[in-house]
């Protein structure tokens, strides 16, 4: 599997925010979000091919019970099934972070799905493919049945709510598993959006999701 980085940090997003976790970040993505915060896994994928047993061995060096398999898009990473099975066999709680456009057989405890809204469409040659792929309702519903799930949305403007409501409706998601996070890679930009996103959450019954790693460390790699 092509790995961009393996590191120990705290989960910054979602229902397990704050939990110390080892992150295994695969490189390679089928989407190209305009605001991608890990362009070294999508726009300019970097990394090293690693055997699954070497990844498991490196994860085992850290004092963590939680593993987060992320990307890029981990569902297109070769060996994702073997990796997630190996992590669970080692007794770890496994979260998979995916954009929800591809299904793969995996073992996990939390399917953390972040469907990409229209605010993610890039300019240029990737625009059409990105827009065509970004919402796959049948894949979303299938992923939501694998294990516990959460739907995380990156929100850039109040107008994003219409699209969020539509996705929640077609997936029949429970509203308290829907998490809205402000778009941005610096704490000032996140704070600018926090108040009106919180009001949307109050009105709709969604959860407001902080991005703790940005608040604590800013736009840095490996945290
Ligand atoms: S799906 Fe994730 S990794 Fe891929 S381009 Fe979008 S934000 Fe980046």
GROMACS .gro file of C-alpha atoms and ligand atoms in nm:
model
  231
    1UNK     CA    1   0.000   0.000   0.000
    2UNK     CA    2   0.126   0.346  -0.085
    3UNK     CA    3   0.160   0.532   0.244
    4UNK     CA    4   0.201   0.908   0.272
    5UNK     CA    5   0.253   0.907   0.648
    6UNK     CA    6   0.199   0.720   0.973
    7UNK     CA    7   0.185   0.932   1.287
    8UNK     CA    8   0.049   0.947   1.640
    9UNK     CA    9  -0.177   1.236   1.731
   10UNK     CA   10  -0.526   1.305   1.859
   11UNK     CA   11  -0.832   1.263   1.643
   12UNK     CA   12  -0.926   1.616   1.544
   13UNK     CA   13  -1.268   1.560   1.390
   14UNK     CA   14  -1.594   1.378   1.444
   15UNK     CA   15  -1.744   1.189   1.734
   16UNK     CA   16  -1.404   1.067   1.857
   17UNK     CA   17  -1.242   1.412   1.856
   18UNK     CA   18  -0.975   1.426   2.122
   19UNK     CA   19  -0.898   1.053   2.131
   20UNK     CA   20  -0.526   0.965   2.095
   21UNK     CA   21  -0.495   0.772   1.770
   22UNK     CA   22  -0.243   0.639   1.522
   23UNK     CA   23  -0.311   0.769   1.174
   24UNK     CA   24  -0.230   0.561   0.868
   25UNK     CA   25  -0.261   0.787   0.566
   26UNK     CA   26  -0.272   0.620   0.227
   27UNK     CA   27  -0.170   0.817  -0.081
   28UNK     CA   28  -0.389   0.844  -0.390
   29UNK     CA   29  -0.742   0.974  -0.436
   30UNK     CA   30  -1.009   0.952  -0.705
   31UNK     CA   31  -1.129   1.307  -0.625
   32UNK     CA   32  -0.957   1.649  -0.639
   33UNK     CA   33  -1.124   1.880  -0.390
   34UNK     CA   34  -1.052   2.248  -0.446
   35UNK     CA   35  -0.973   2.293  -0.077
   36UNK     CA   36  -0.803   1.956  -0.017
   37UNK     CA   37  -0.597   1.980   0.303
   38UNK     CA   38  -0.377   1.684   0.206
   39UNK     CA   39  -0.278   1.764  -0.154
   40UNK     CA   40   0.025   1.539  -0.110
   41UNK     CA   41  -0.224   1.245  -0.129
   42UNK     CA   42  -0.442   1.375  -0.414
   43UNK     CA   43  -0.320   1.653  -0.640
   44UNK     CA   44   0.047   1.552  -0.605
   45UNK     CA   45   0.042   1.208  -0.445
   46UNK     CA   46   0.359   1.121  -0.256
   47UNK     CA   47   0.453   0.825  -0.047
   48UNK     CA   48   0.625   0.492  -0.009
   49UNK     CA   49   0.500   0.145  -0.097
   50UNK     CA   50   0.484  -0.054   0.229
   51UNK     CA   51   0.389  -0.418   0.292
   52UNK     CA   52   0.089  -0.456   0.523
   53UNK     CA   53   0.294  -0.628   0.794
   54UNK     CA   54   0.539  -0.336   0.799
   55UNK     CA   55   0.249  -0.090   0.841
   56UNK     CA   56   0.106  -0.299   1.127
   57UNK     CA   57   0.447  -0.318   1.289
   58UNK     CA   58   0.493   0.060   1.272
   59UNK     CA   59   0.145   0.123   1.413
   60UNK     CA   60   0.229  -0.112   1.699
   61UNK     CA   61   0.515   0.114   1.808
   62UNK     CA   62   0.269   0.373   1.941
   63UNK     CA   63   0.076   0.350   2.271
   64UNK     CA   64  -0.267   0.383   2.106
   65UNK     CA   65  -0.586   0.177   2.112
   66UNK     CA   66  -0.738   0.369   1.824
   67UNK     CA   67  -0.628   0.357   1.461
   68UNK     CA   68  -0.756   0.592   1.191
   69UNK     CA   69  -0.713   0.477   0.832
   70UNK     CA   70  -0.735   0.785   0.617
   71UNK     CA   71  -0.610   0.933   0.293
   72UNK     CA   72  -0.628   1.032   0.021
   73UNK     CA   73  -0.903   0.781  -0.038
   74UNK     CA   74  -0.821   0.466   0.161
   75UNK     CA   75  -1.098   0.266  -0.007
   76UNK     CA   76  -0.895   0.261  -0.332
   77UNK     CA   77  -0.572   0.162  -0.156
   78UNK     CA   78  -0.447  -0.186  -0.241
   79UNK     CA   79  -0.457  -0.405   0.073
   80UNK     CA   80  -0.710  -0.196   0.267
   81UNK     CA   81  -0.907  -0.507   0.369
   82UNK     CA   82  -0.599  -0.686   0.498
   83UNK     CA   83  -0.476  -0.375   0.680
   84UNK     CA   84  -0.803  -0.306   0.860
   85UNK     CA   85  -0.843  -0.673   0.953
   86UNK     CA   86  -0.489  -0.673   1.090
   87UNK     CA   87  -0.549  -0.363   1.300
   88UNK     CA   88  -0.863  -0.511   1.452
   89UNK     CA   89  -0.692  -0.844   1.512
   90UNK     CA   90  -0.436  -0.645   1.711
   91UNK     CA   91  -0.722  -0.524   1.932
   92UNK     CA   92  -0.746  -0.172   1.794
   93UNK     CA   93  -1.057   0.036   1.739
   94UNK     CA   94  -1.052   0.119   1.368
   95UNK     CA   95  -1.197   0.429   1.208
   96UNK     CA   96  -1.199   0.459   0.831
   97UNK     CA   97  -1.214   0.809   0.688
   98UNK     CA   98  -1.353   0.805   0.336
   99UNK     CA   99  -1.527   1.039   0.093
  100UNK     CA  100  -1.779   0.759   0.034
  101UNK     CA  101  -1.750   0.714  -0.341
  102UNK     CA  102  -1.600   0.363  -0.351
  103UNK     CA  103  -1.695   0.046  -0.163
  104UNK     CA  104  -1.435  -0.203  -0.048
  105UNK     CA  105  -1.452  -0.492   0.198
  106UNK     CA  106  -1.304  -0.363   0.524
  107UNK     CA  107  -1.317  -0.431   0.896
  108UNK     CA  108  -1.392  -0.128   1.110
  109UNK     CA  109  -1.568   0.012   1.413
  110UNK     CA  110  -1.652   0.355   1.276
  111UNK     CA  111  -1.715   0.442   0.912
  112UNK     CA  112  -1.645   0.813   0.898
  113UNK     CA  113  -1.784   0.934   0.567
  114UNK     CA  114  -1.725   1.282   0.436
  115UNK     CA  115  -1.935   1.330   0.120
  116UNK     CA  116  -1.800   1.613  -0.090
  117UNK     CA  117  -2.037   1.902  -0.158
  118UNK     CA  118  -2.038   2.128  -0.464
  119UNK     CA  119  -1.806   2.364  -0.273
  120UNK     CA  120  -1.528   2.110  -0.334
  121UNK     CA  121  -1.543   2.120  -0.717
  122UNK     CA  122  -1.208   2.244  -0.851
  123UNK     CA  123  -1.151   2.460  -1.152
  124UNK     CA  124  -0.983   2.315  -1.457
  125UNK     CA  125  -0.948   1.971  -1.608
  126UNK     CA  126  -1.055   1.777  -1.295
  127UNK     CA  127  -1.385   1.962  -1.252
  128UNK     CA  128  -1.606   1.731  -1.456
  129UNK     CA  129  -1.472   1.401  -1.320
  130UNK     CA  130  -1.478   1.528  -0.962
  131UNK     CA  131  -1.839   1.645  -0.994
  132UNK     CA  132  -1.948   1.319  -1.159
  133UNK     CA  133  -1.793   1.102  -0.886
  134UNK     CA  134  -1.834   1.301  -0.567
  135UNK     CA  135  -2.184   1.174  -0.460
  136UNK     CA  136  -2.261   0.802  -0.500
  137UNK     CA  137  -2.578   0.747  -0.301
  138UNK     CA  138  -2.575   0.367  -0.335
  139UNK     CA  139  -2.215   0.352  -0.209
  140UNK     CA  140  -2.294   0.585   0.081
  141UNK     CA  141  -2.582   0.365   0.195
  142UNK     CA  142  -2.376   0.050   0.164
  143UNK     CA  143  -2.090   0.197   0.366
  144UNK     CA  144  -2.332   0.312   0.636
  145UNK     CA  145  -2.433  -0.051   0.691
  146UNK     CA  146  -2.079  -0.188   0.746
  147UNK     CA  147  -2.049  -0.065   1.107
  148UNK     CA  148  -2.132   0.248   1.305
  149UNK     CA  149  -2.116   0.555   1.084
  150UNK     CA  150  -2.095   0.931   1.087
  151UNK     CA  151  -2.147   1.173   0.799
  152UNK     CA  152  -1.911   1.470   0.815
  153UNK     CA  153  -1.964   1.768   0.589
  154UNK     CA  154  -1.716   2.046   0.523
  155UNK     CA  155  -1.927   2.360   0.511
  156UNK     CA  156  -1.808   2.672   0.331
  157UNK     CA  157  -2.126   2.883   0.305
  158UNK     CA  158  -2.484   2.877   0.441
  159UNK     CA  159  -2.608   2.777   0.093
  160UNK     CA  160  -2.441   2.436   0.140
  161UNK     CA  161  -2.731   2.337   0.365
  162UNK     CA  162  -2.963   2.252   0.074
  163UNK     CA  163  -2.723   1.991  -0.057
  164UNK     CA  164  -2.660   1.851   0.291
  165UNK     CA  165  -3.033   1.813   0.351
  166UNK     CA  166  -3.067   1.629   0.019
  167UNK     CA  167  -2.785   1.383   0.103
  168UNK     CA  168  -2.927   1.322   0.451
  169UNK     CA  169  -3.263   1.251   0.292
  170UNK     CA  170  -3.140   1.007   0.026
  171UNK     CA  171  -2.922   0.819   0.274
  172UNK     CA  172  -3.181   0.825   0.551
  173UNK     CA  173  -2.903   0.926   0.791
  174UNK     CA  174  -2.981   0.989   1.157
  175UNK     CA  175  -2.944   1.362   1.217
  176UNK     CA  176  -2.731   1.322   1.528
  177UNK     CA  177  -2.477   1.127   1.320
  178UNK     CA  178  -2.446   1.422   1.082
  179UNK     CA  179  -2.157   1.651   1.169
  180UNK     CA  180  -2.098   1.993   1.015
  181UNK     CA  181  -1.742   2.126   1.017
  182UNK     CA  182  -1.620   2.467   0.901
  183UNK     CA  183  -1.407   2.472   0.588
  184UNK     CA  184  -1.060   2.615   0.640
  185UNK     CA  185  -0.703   2.530   0.730
  186UNK     CA  186  -0.635   2.806   0.980
  187UNK     CA  187  -0.802   2.874   1.317
  188UNK     CA  188  -0.914   3.227   1.222
  189UNK     CA  189  -1.101   3.105   0.916
  190UNK     CA  190  -1.265   2.825   1.117
  191UNK     CA  191  -1.380   3.069   1.386
  192UNK     CA  192  -1.534   3.300   1.126
  193UNK     CA  193  -1.771   3.023   1.023
  194UNK     CA  194  -1.836   2.867   1.363
  195UNK     CA  195  -2.128   3.080   1.482
  196UNK     CA  196  -2.356   3.044   1.179
  197UNK     CA  197  -2.277   2.674   1.141
  198UNK     CA  198  -2.370   2.625   1.508
  199UNK     CA  199  -2.704   2.797   1.439
  200UNK     CA  200  -2.769   2.558   1.148
  201UNK     CA  201  -2.694   2.264   1.379
  202UNK     CA  202  -2.936   2.396   1.640
  203UNK     CA  203  -3.211   2.434   1.379
  204UNK     CA  204  -3.157   2.099   1.204
  205UNK     CA  205  -3.046   1.870   1.488
  206UNK     CA  206  -2.700   1.813   1.335
  207UNK     CA  207  -2.378   1.817   1.538
  208UNK     CA  208  -2.120   2.090   1.518
  209UNK     CA  209  -1.776   1.943   1.454
  210UNK     CA  210  -1.457   2.119   1.559
  211UNK     CA  211  -1.127   2.060   1.380
  212UNK     CA  212  -0.907   2.030   1.687
  213UNK     CA  213  -0.584   1.958   1.500
  214UNK     CA  214  -0.616   2.290   1.314
  215UNK     CA  215  -0.699   2.477   1.637
  216UNK     CA  216  -0.398   2.325   1.813
  217UNK     CA  217  -0.135   2.300   1.540
  218UNK     CA  218  -0.264   2.497   1.241
  219UNK     CA  219  -0.209   2.381   0.884
  220UNK     CA  220   0.072   2.134   0.951
  221UNK     CA  221   0.143   1.792   0.816
  222UNK     CA  222   0.171   1.485   1.042
  223UNK     CA  223  -0.050   1.611   1.326
  224LIG     S1  224  -1.141   1.335  -0.102
  224LIG    FE1  225  -1.005   1.399   0.063
  224LIG     S2  226  -0.796   1.350  -0.007
  224LIG    FE2  227  -0.932   1.340  -0.187
  224LIG     S3  228  -0.913   1.544  -0.278
  224LIG    FE3  229  -1.092   1.550  -0.141
  224LIG     S4  230  -1.013   1.624   0.059
  224LIG    FE4  231  -0.835   1.561  -0.067
   0.00000   0.00000   0.00000
